Amino acid sequence: MTARQGPLPTAGPMRARPPRLLLLAGVSACLLAAANPARADIPLNYLVSAGARANHILPLTWGVSIISVLVVITLSGLLLWAILRRRGGPPTRTFDNTPASRGGDGLRWISWGVGLSSIVLFATVIWTIRTVARVMEPDEEPAITLEVIAHQWWWEVRYPGAMPSQGFTTANEIHIPVGQPVRIRLKGADVIHSFWVPLLAGKTDVIPGTVNTTWMTADAPGTYRGQCTEYCGVEHANMGFLVIAQPRPEFDAWRRAQASSAAPPARPRAREGEAHFKARCGACHSVRGTGAGGRVGPDLTHLMSRQTLAAATIPNTPDTLARWIIHAQDMKPRSLMPNIRMPEDEHAAITAYLQTLE
Ligand code: CUA
């Protein structure tokens, strides 16, 4: 439009600053990303993969990213060229003088632009469909099938057994055998969440009232970070989880231990804590083998076998555990776990009891 050809009336020296800063930030981010393309120690890195499913998705991730960057560079270049290229004659100042056409050159540019971008888009669509089809099912039958239920803001993990007594429920830490596909049936307890373990598997939405299925394989033993990736409320960012891949014998031993009920505490202090726990916490939390059977919060039967608390947001240490019991709202505001007032000796006894839940 001709009215834009002169300097904008509001343009001053200060207005140039934010775009320049933005440009600098953008370039720095790109350089950082380019310098670290294969940093597997970045827990949510999706530019590398560590399992069969992610291996199939990775080329598409890189391909589409590179195409997008090339498109932005090309368009910016053309735009800059169009701005800087001076046409002859003084700029026209009124709409009346704006020519309706500038000759036959323009249409050729549009045809080339639409044609080229259609080819690129079409190729990307085909590539995406083929990749989605490829990762629908693993090559071999999954070794185990788990059920993961997303809650505001934590993950319930159910391991079914051949017999009901061999099944168990845990939370926020998913153990899997290395090198074998694991199928995961995803259910939503309240709002829409999304299940994502970037190094092992792409995102799958978790929707209340429906069951979505995903699968993953870990090529090497290790701990992989997962994260809810659909905004689900104030603590969405603190809805993490861990996937712990273990060699099969180690995994089987873990599974056997998890299926067992909690051992009764030996020390009097912890026994006292168990009674307080059942009275204060048993309506929300389960500890198998005791009277505590609440289903609102995580099953705590083998709490001390977990590395983290509060959906992988804090390490599971005696100190953080003691604080979490009475100050959950300060550590994870708006979670369903309230701040609980209790006498100090009761607090100490419950902490001592929970620490026996190996
Ligand atoms: Cu759950 Cu975001």
Short mmCIF file of C-alpha atoms in Angstrom, two decimals, residues 102-111:
data_model
loop_
_atom_site.label_atom_id
_atom_site.label_comp_id
_atom_site.label_asym_id
_atom_site.label_seq_id
_atom_site.Cartn_x
_atom_site.Cartn_y
_atom_site.Cartn_z
CA ARG A 102 2.17 -3.41 -12.00
CA GLY A 103 2.53 -5.37 -15.17
CA GLY A 104 2.68 -9.11 -15.81
CA ASP A 105 5.61 -9.93 -13.51
CA GLY A 106 3.60 -10.31 -10.28
CA LEU A 107 1.43 -13.23 -11.35
CA ARG A 108 4.47 -15.28 -12.29
CA TRP A 109 5.85 -14.88 -8.75
CA ILE A 110 2.52 -15.98 -7.25
CA SER A 111 2.33 -19.06 -9.51
#
